[in-house]
């Protein structure tokens, strides 16, 4: 039946947060919908799914003219696909997919999703353009409440057009994977962070924070899980700070949860986020969490209720929130010291550590597959 045909549209299935969410959505909805995934480029796929994958074979390009031409090619291909598969609803992930989804509407319900703070337009012209596109969608899903507010305000959208749907996490699968043997030896005490080695993750700050924390806890170890373009720079900074023996760069891990579960505390140092997947996954492993108050996500996850920005370390219901960093390329010694002190104090307080381990697991369950399915059925399908 046409009403059961769901199309998930995403540029690719390469390694990434929104790619993983798209695959999770396919797995979650396949029992009640006929799910098809369309990608612009099927090369270098990392994620596997039982859903049918249609490769439109219109990859991204660095050439401006080609990029414009590709928009028209994708729209044409999608209209054909939607008619052929009798798609009743198309759910897209990320700006390129959102654009193609809106412009290729046939008779389908069009659902867009926004996963990152960078997707909120800052200039009047781009805000006007996205207002036009978002206005034509049936719903725009944001992964955090603050992100929903920012997008609604920036694009002047009607109340109710933008809704918040938190990302889904397979908490049960994470529990199974965390019991596997870690690929590295974890020394104690240890803090860990997971993410792409890019400026946005604030890892330069985290290295300087580790340097400060090691002055009070010389045995402290930092474990960084992930790969990326600035990895060589981060390794060089660790040498300059003379903490290379206290930092383990373990690269991309197929099962990071086996490492996370052996550490003592998770630290998020990002400059900004959409909704930090790695933070929730670490909490599902039972890790106490310390995060900076970046836009957007951490304060919602940790349960910080105040409107004003954090100016000192705050003990929240589900973790510790510290002041946000402005950028990864400038030193911010006061904020780095606040974060370093918060790490040391938490690691020294066994009672608070134990309490946050329990609360972390409870919080992670609120972002389960079941919660995600119920939310989608409530407001989308």
CSV table of C-alpha atoms in Angstrom, one decimal:
chain,number,residue,atom,x,y,z
A,1,UNK,CA,0.0,0.0,0.0
A,2,UNK,CA,1.2,3.5,-0.8
A,3,UNK,CA,0.6,4.7,2.7
A,4,UNK,CA,3.3,2.3,4.0
A,5,UNK,CA,6.1,3.4,1.7
A,6,UNK,CA,8.7,5.4,3.4
A,7,UNK,CA,11.8,6.9,1.7
A,8,UNK,CA,14.8,7.9,3.7
A,9,UNK,CA,17.0,10.3,1.8
A,10,UNK,CA,20.7,11.0,2.8
A,11,UNK,CA,23.7,12.1,0.8
A,12,UNK,CA,25.7,8.9,1.6
A,13,UNK,CA,26.2,6.2,4.2
A,14,UNK,CA,29.8,7.1,5.0
A,15,UNK,CA,30.9,7.3,8.7
A,16,UNK,CA,28.9,10.0,10.5
A,17,UNK,CA,26.2,10.8,13.0
A,18,UNK,CA,23.3,11.6,10.7
A,19,UNK,CA,24.2,8.6,8.5
A,20,UNK,CA,23.9,6.3,11.5
A,21,UNK,CA,20.6,7.9,12.5
A,22,UNK,CA,19.2,7.3,9.1
A,23,UNK,CA,20.1,3.6,9.3
A,24,UNK,CA,18.7,3.4,12.8
A,25,UNK,CA,15.5,5.0,11.5
A,26,UNK,CA,15.2,2.3,8.8
A,27,UNK,CA,15.6,-0.5,11.4
A,28,UNK,CA,13.1,1.1,13.7
A,29,UNK,CA,10.4,1.8,11.1
A,30,UNK,CA,10.7,-1.4,9.0
A,31,UNK,CA,8.2,-3.3,11.0
A,32,UNK,CA,5.4,-0.8,10.3
A,33,UNK,CA,6.6,0.7,6.9
A,34,UNK,CA,8.1,-0.4,3.7
A,35,UNK,CA,11.4,1.4,4.0
A,36,UNK,CA,13.8,2.4,1.1
A,37,UNK,CA,17.0,4.4,1.5
A,38,UNK,CA,18.1,6.7,-1.3
A,39,UNK,CA,21.7,8.1,-1.4
A,40,UNK,CA,23.4,10.5,-3.7
A,41,UNK,CA,26.6,8.5,-3.6
A,42,UNK,CA,26.9,4.8,-2.4
A,43,UNK,CA,30.6,4.7,-2.4
A,44,UNK,CA,32.5,3.9,0.8
A,45,UNK,CA,29.4,2.9,2.7
A,46,UNK,CA,30.1,2.1,6.4
A,47,UNK,CA,26.7,1.3,7.7
A,48,UNK,CA,24.7,-1.8,6.9
A,49,UNK,CA,20.9,-2.2,6.7
A,50,UNK,CA,18.3,-4.7,5.5
A,51,UNK,CA,16.5,-1.9,3.8
A,52,UNK,CA,16.8,-1.5,0.0
A,53,UNK,CA,19.4,1.1,-0.9
A,54,UNK,CA,19.0,3.0,-4.2
A,55,UNK,CA,22.1,4.8,-5.4
A,56,UNK,CA,21.2,7.9,-7.4
A,57,UNK,CA,24.9,8.2,-8.4
A,58,UNK,CA,25.0,12.0,-8.2
A,59,UNK,CA,27.9,12.6,-5.8
A,60,UNK,CA,28.9,16.0,-4.4
A,61,UNK,CA,31.3,18.2,-6.3
A,62,UNK,CA,33.7,21.0,-5.4
A,63,UNK,CA,32.8,22.8,-8.6
A,64,UNK,CA,30.1,25.5,-8.1
A,65,UNK,CA,28.5,25.1,-11.5
A,66,UNK,CA,28.4,21.3,-11.1
A,67,UNK,CA,26.9,21.6,-7.7
A,68,UNK,CA,24.0,23.6,-9.1
A,69,UNK,CA,23.5,21.2,-12.0
A,70,UNK,CA,23.5,18.3,-9.5
A,71,UNK,CA,20.6,19.8,-7.6
A,72,UNK,CA,18.4,19.6,-10.7
A,73,UNK,CA,19.7,16.1,-11.5
A,74,UNK,CA,18.9,14.9,-8.0
A,75,UNK,CA,15.4,16.5,-8.0
A,76,UNK,CA,14.6,14.8,-11.4
A,77,UNK,CA,15.9,11.4,-10.2
A,78,UNK,CA,14.0,11.7,-6.9
A,79,UNK,CA,10.7,12.6,-8.6
A,80,UNK,CA,11.1,9.5,-10.7
A,81,UNK,CA,11.9,7.3,-7.7
A,82,UNK,CA,9.1,8.6,-5.6
A,83,UNK,CA,6.6,7.9,-8.4
A,84,UNK,CA,8.0,4.5,-9.2
A,85,UNK,CA,8.0,3.4,-5.5
A,86,UNK,CA,4.7,5.1,-4.7
A,87,UNK,CA,6.4,6.9,-1.8
A,88,UNK,CA,3.9,8.4,0.7
A,89,UNK,CA,6.5,10.0,3.0
A,90,UNK,CA,10.1,11.2,2.4
A,91,UNK,CA,12.3,11.8,5.4
A,92,UNK,CA,15.6,13.5,4.6
A,93,UNK,CA,18.8,14.0,6.6
A,94,UNK,CA,21.1,17.1,6.2
A,95,UNK,CA,20.9,20.2,4.0
A,96,UNK,CA,21.7,18.7,0.6
A,97,UNK,CA,19.1,16.0,1.1
A,98,UNK,CA,16.6,18.5,2.6
A,99,UNK,CA,16.9,20.7,-0.4
A,100,UNK,CA,16.3,17.9,-2.9
A,101,UNK,CA,13.5,16.5,-0.8
A,102,UNK,CA,11.5,19.7,-0.9
A,103,UNK,CA,12.0,20.4,-4.5
A,104,UNK,CA,11.1,16.9,-5.6
A,105,UNK,CA,7.8,16.6,-3.8
A,106,UNK,CA,5.3,14.6,-5.8
A,107,UNK,CA,2.4,13.4,-3.7
A,108,UNK,CA,4.5,12.5,-0.7
A,109,UNK,CA,4.6,14.0,2.8
A,110,UNK,CA,7.9,15.9,3.1
A,111,UNK,CA,9.8,15.6,6.4
A,112,UNK,CA,13.2,17.5,6.8
A,113,UNK,CA,15.7,17.0,9.6
A,114,UNK,CA,18.3,19.4,11.0
A,115,UNK,CA,21.2,17.8,13.0
A,116,UNK,CA,23.7,20.5,13.5
A,117,UNK,CA,24.0,24.1,14.7
A,118,UNK,CA,25.7,25.1,11.4
A,119,UNK,CA,22.4,24.4,9.7
A,120,UNK,CA,20.9,27.5,11.3
A,121,UNK,CA,21.3,30.3,8.8
A,122,UNK,CA,23.1,33.5,10.1
A,123,UNK,CA,22.6,35.8,7.1
A,124,UNK,CA,19.3,37.3,6.0
A,125,UNK,CA,19.5,36.1,2.4
A,126,UNK,CA,20.2,32.4,3.4
A,127,UNK,CA,17.6,32.7,6.2
A,128,UNK,CA,15.0,33.8,3.6
A,129,UNK,CA,15.9,31.0,1.2
A,130,UNK,CA,15.6,28.4,3.9
A,131,UNK,CA,12.4,29.9,5.2
A,132,UNK,CA,11.0,29.3,1.7
A,133,UNK,CA,12.1,25.7,1.7
A,134,UNK,CA,11.2,24.9,5.3
A,135,UNK,CA,7.8,26.5,4.8
A,136,UNK,CA,7.1,24.0,2.0
A,137,UNK,CA,7.9,21.0,4.2
A,138,UNK,CA,5.3,19.3,6.3
A,139,UNK,CA,7.5,19.1,9.3
A,140,UNK,CA,11.1,20.1,10.2
A,141,UNK,CA,12.7,17.9,12.8
A,142,UNK,CA,15.5,19.2,15.0
A,143,UNK,CA,17.5,17.0,17.4
A,144,UNK,CA,17.5,19.5,20.3
A,145,UNK,CA,15.0,22.0,21.8
A,146,UNK,CA,17.4,24.9,21.6
A,147,UNK,CA,18.2,24.1,18.0
A,148,UNK,CA,14.4,24.1,17.2
A,149,UNK,CA,14.1,27.5,18.8
A,150,UNK,CA,17.1,28.9,16.9
A,151,UNK,CA,15.9,27.6,13.6
A,152,UNK,CA,12.3,28.9,14.1
A,153,UNK,CA,13.6,32.3,15.0
A,154,UNK,CA,16.2,32.6,12.3
A,155,UNK,CA,13.9,31.4,9.5
A,156,UNK,CA,10.7,33.0,10.9
A,157,UNK,CA,8.7,29.8,10.8
A,158,UNK,CA,5.3,29.2,12.2
A,159,UNK,CA,4.9,27.6,15.6
A,160,UNK,CA,4.5,23.9,15.2
A,161,UNK,CA,6.4,23.7,11.9
A,162,UNK,CA,9.6,22.8,13.7
A,163,UNK,CA,9.5,20.0,16.3
A,164,UNK,CA,12.1,18.3,18.5
A,165,UNK,CA,12.9,14.6,18.0
A,166,UNK,CA,15.9,13.4,19.9
A,167,UNK,CA,18.2,10.9,18.1
A,168,UNK,CA,17.6,7.2,18.8
A,169,UNK,CA,20.2,5.0,20.5
A,170,UNK,CA,20.3,1.2,20.6
A,171,UNK,CA,21.0,1.1,24.4
A,172,UNK,CA,20.6,-2.7,24.5
A,173,UNK,CA,23.2,-3.2,21.7
A,174,UNK,CA,25.6,-0.8,23.4
A,175,UNK,CA,25.3,-2.8,26.6
A,176,UNK,CA,26.3,-6.0,24.7
A,177,UNK,CA,29.2,-4.4,22.9
A,178,UNK,CA,30.7,-2.8,26.0
A,179,UNK,CA,31.3,-6.2,27.5
A,180,UNK,CA,33.7,-7.1,24.8
A,181,UNK,CA,37.5,-6.9,25.4
A,182,UNK,CA,39.0,-3.5,24.8
A,183,UNK,CA,41.6,-3.2,22.1
A,184,UNK,CA,43.9,-1.1,24.3
A,185,UNK,CA,44.9,-1.1,28.0
A,186,UNK,CA,43.1,1.5,30.0
A,187,UNK,CA,45.1,3.0,32.9
A,188,UNK,CA,43.4,4.5,35.9
A,189,UNK,CA,42.1,7.1,36.4
A,190,UNK,CA,41.1,7.8,32.9
A,191,UNK,CA,38.9,10.3,31.0
A,192,UNK,CA,37.7,9.6,27.5
A,193,UNK,CA,36.3,11.6,24.5
A,194,UNK,CA,35.0,10.4,21.2
A,195,UNK,CA,34.7,12.3,17.9
A,196,UNK,CA,36.2,13.4,14.6
A,197,UNK,CA,39.6,15.0,15.0
A,198,UNK,CA,38.4,18.4,13.7
A,199,UNK,CA,38.4,21.9,15.1
A,200,UNK,CA,34.7,21.7,16.1
A,201,UNK,CA,35.3,19.1,18.8
A,202,UNK,CA,37.6,21.4,20.9
A,203,UNK,CA,40.3,18.7,21.4
A,204,UNK,CA,43.1,21.3,21.6
A,205,UNK,CA,41.3,22.7,24.7
A,206,UNK,CA,40.9,19.2,26.0
A,207,UNK,CA,44.7,18.5,25.7
A,208,UNK,CA,45.5,21.7,27.6
A,209,UNK,CA,42.8,20.7,30.2
A,210,UNK,CA,44.5,17.4,30.6
A,211,UNK,CA,47.8,19.1,31.2
A,212,UNK,CA,46.3,21.2,34.0
A,213,UNK,CA,44.5,18.2,35.5
A,214,UNK,CA,47.7,16.1,35.5
A,215,UNK,CA,49.3,18.7,37.7
A,216,UNK,CA,46.9,17.6,40.4
A,217,UNK,CA,46.5,14.0,39.3
A,218,UNK,CA,49.8,13.0,37.6
A,219,UNK,CA,48.5,9.5,36.9
A,220,UNK,CA,45.5,10.7,34.9
A,221,UNK,CA,45.1,9.4,31.3
A,222,UNK,CA,43.2,10.9,28.4
A,223,UNK,CA,41.9,8.5,25.8
A,224,UNK,CA,40.8,10.1,22.5
A,225,UNK,CA,38.8,7.9,20.1
A,226,UNK,CA,38.5,8.9,16.5
A,227,UNK,CA,40.3,10.0,13.4
A,228,UNK,CA,40.4,13.2,11.3
A,229,UNK,CA,42.4,15.9,9.6
A,230,UNK,CA,43.9,17.6,12.7
A,231,UNK,CA,45.1,14.3,14.3
A,232,UNK,CA,48.8,15.1,13.5
A,233,UNK,CA,48.4,18.6,15.0
A,234,UNK,CA,46.8,17.2,18.1
A,235,UNK,CA,49.7,14.7,18.6
A,236,UNK,CA,52.2,17.5,18.1
A,237,UNK,CA,50.4,19.6,20.7
A,238,UNK,CA,50.5,16.7,23.2
A,239,UNK,CA,54.2,16.6,22.7
A,240,UNK,CA,54.6,20.3,23.2
A,241,UNK,CA,52.6,20.1,26.4
A,242,UNK,CA,54.8,17.2,27.5
A,243,UNK,CA,51.8,14.9,28.1
A,244,UNK,CA,52.2,12.5,25.2
A,245,UNK,CA,52.7,9.7,27.8
A,246,UNK,CA,49.3,10.6,29.3
A,247,UNK,CA,47.3,10.7,26.1
A,248,UNK,CA,46.2,7.7,24.0
A,249,UNK,CA,45.1,8.5,20.4
A,250,UNK,CA,43.4,5.2,19.5
A,251,UNK,CA,41.9,6.2,16.1
A,252,UNK,CA,38.6,5.0,14.8
A,253,UNK,CA,37.2,2.0,16.7
A,254,UNK,CA,34.5,-0.3,15.3
A,255,UNK,CA,33.5,-0.9,18.9
A,256,UNK,CA,34.3,2.2,21.0
A,257,UNK,CA,32.0,1.0,23.8
A,258,UNK,CA,34.4,-1.6,25.0
A,259,UNK,CA,36.9,1.2,25.6
A,260,UNK,CA,34.4,3.7,27.0
A,261,UNK,CA,33.1,1.3,29.6
A,262,UNK,CA,36.6,0.8,31.0
A,263,UNK,CA,37.2,4.5,31.6
A,264,UNK,CA,36.1,6.6,34.6
A,265,UNK,CA,34.6,9.7,33.0
A,266,UNK,CA,33.5,11.1,29.7
A,267,UNK,CA,34.4,14.6,28.7
A,268,UNK,CA,32.8,16.6,25.9
A,269,UNK,CA,34.8,19.7,24.8
A,270,UNK,CA,33.0,20.7,21.6
A,271,UNK,CA,32.7,24.2,20.3
A,272,UNK,CA,29.2,23.5,19.1
A,273,UNK,CA,27.0,20.4,18.5
A,274,UNK,CA,23.7,19.5,17.1
A,275,UNK,CA,22.9,16.8,19.5
A,276,UNK,CA,26.1,15.0,20.7
A,277,UNK,CA,25.6,11.3,20.0
A,278,UNK,CA,28.9,10.2,21.6
A,279,UNK,CA,27.8,11.8,24.9
A,280,UNK,CA,24.6,9.8,25.1
A,281,UNK,CA,26.4,6.6,24.1
A,282,UNK,CA,29.0,7.2,26.8
A,283,UNK,CA,26.2,7.6,29.3
A,284,UNK,CA,24.6,4.4,28.1
A,285,UNK,CA,27.9,2.7,29.1
A,286,UNK,CA,27.4,4.1,32.6
A,287,UNK,CA,30.0,6.8,32.3
A,288,UNK,CA,29.7,9.9,34.5
A,289,UNK,CA,29.7,12.9,32.1
A,290,UNK,CA,31.3,16.3,32.0
A,291,UNK,CA,30.4,18.6,29.1
A,292,UNK,CA,30.9,22.2,28.1
A,293,UNK,CA,27.7,24.3,27.6
A,294,UNK,CA,28.1,24.5,23.9
A,295,UNK,CA,25.3,25.1,21.4
A,296,UNK,CA,23.3,22.8,21.3
A,297,UNK,CA,22.5,19.6,23.2
A,298,UNK,CA,24.7,19.2,26.3
A,299,UNK,CA,22.5,21.2,28.7
A,300,UNK,CA,19.4,19.4,27.6
A,301,UNK,CA,21.1,16.0,28.0
A,302,UNK,CA,22.5,16.8,31.5
A,303,UNK,CA,19.4,18.5,32.8
A,304,UNK,CA,20.5,22.1,33.2
A,305,UNK,CA,17.3,24.2,33.6
A,306,UNK,CA,18.6,27.8,33.8
A,307,UNK,CA,18.4,30.1,30.7
A,308,UNK,CA,21.7,31.9,31.2
A,309,UNK,CA,25.0,30.4,30.1
A,310,UNK,CA,27.1,28.5,32.5
A,311,UNK,CA,29.9,30.5,34.1
A,312,UNK,CA,31.3,27.9,36.5
A,313,UNK,CA,31.1,24.1,36.9
A,314,UNK,CA,27.5,23.2,37.6
A,315,UNK,CA,26.4,19.9,39.1
A,316,UNK,CA,23.3,19.0,37.0
A,317,UNK,CA,20.9,16.1,37.5
A,318,UNK,CA,22.7,13.9,34.9
A,319,UNK,CA,26.3,15.3,34.9
A,320,UNK,CA,28.5,18.3,35.2
A,321,UNK,CA,28.2,21.3,32.9
A,322,UNK,CA,31.1,23.7,32.4
A,323,UNK,CA,31.5,27.0,30.5
A,324,UNK,CA,31.6,26.8,26.7
A,325,UNK,CA,34.7,27.5,24.6
A,326,UNK,CA,34.6,30.2,21.8
A,327,UNK,CA,36.8,28.3,19.3
A,328,UNK,CA,39.4,25.6,19.2
A,329,UNK,CA,42.1,27.8,17.8
A,330,UNK,CA,42.5,30.3,20.7
A,331,UNK,CA,43.6,29.6,24.3
A,332,UNK,CA,41.0,30.2,27.0
A,333,UNK,CA,42.9,29.5,30.2
A,334,UNK,CA,40.2,30.4,32.7
A,335,UNK,CA,37.6,28.1,31.1
A,336,UNK,CA,40.2,25.4,30.7
A,337,UNK,CA,41.1,25.6,34.4
A,338,UNK,CA,37.4,25.3,35.3
A,339,UNK,CA,37.0,22.2,33.2
A,340,UNK,CA,40.3,20.7,34.6
A,341,UNK,CA,39.2,21.4,38.2
A,342,UNK,CA,35.8,19.8,37.5
A,343,UNK,CA,37.4,16.7,36.2
A,344,UNK,CA,39.7,16.3,39.2
A,345,UNK,CA,37.0,17.0,41.7
A,346,UNK,CA,34.7,14.5,40.2
A,347,UNK,CA,37.3,11.8,40.0
A,348,UNK,CA,38.2,12.4,43.6
A,349,UNK,CA,34.5,12.1,44.8
A,350,UNK,CA,33.6,8.5,44.7
A,351,UNK,CA,30.0,9.1,46.0
A,352,UNK,CA,29.2,11.6,43.2
A,353,UNK,CA,30.9,9.3,40.6
A,354,UNK,CA,28.7,6.4,41.7
A,355,UNK,CA,25.6,8.5,41.6
A,356,UNK,CA,26.3,9.8,38.2
A,357,UNK,CA,27.0,6.3,36.8
A,358,UNK,CA,23.4,5.3,37.8
A,359,UNK,CA,21.9,8.6,36.5
A,360,UNK,CA,23.8,8.3,33.2
A,361,UNK,CA,22.3,4.9,32.4
A,362,UNK,CA,18.8,6.1,33.4
A,363,UNK,CA,19.2,9.2,31.1
A,364,UNK,CA,20.4,7.2,28.2
A,365,UNK,CA,17.3,5.0,28.3
A,366,UNK,CA,15.2,8.1,27.6
A,367,UNK,CA,16.7,8.2,24.1
A,368,UNK,CA,16.0,4.5,23.2
A,369,UNK,CA,14.7,3.2,19.9
A,370,UNK,CA,11.3,2.7,21.5
A,371,UNK,CA,11.1,6.4,22.6
A,372,UNK,CA,12.2,7.5,19.1
A,373,UNK,CA,9.6,5.3,17.4
A,374,UNK,CA,6.8,6.6,19.6
A,375,UNK,CA,7.8,10.2,18.9
A,376,UNK,CA,7.9,9.7,15.2
A,377,UNK,CA,4.5,8.1,15.1
A,378,UNK,CA,3.1,10.8,17.3
A,379,UNK,CA,4.1,13.8,15.2
A,380,UNK,CA,5.3,12.6,11.8
A,381,UNK,CA,3.5,9.5,10.5
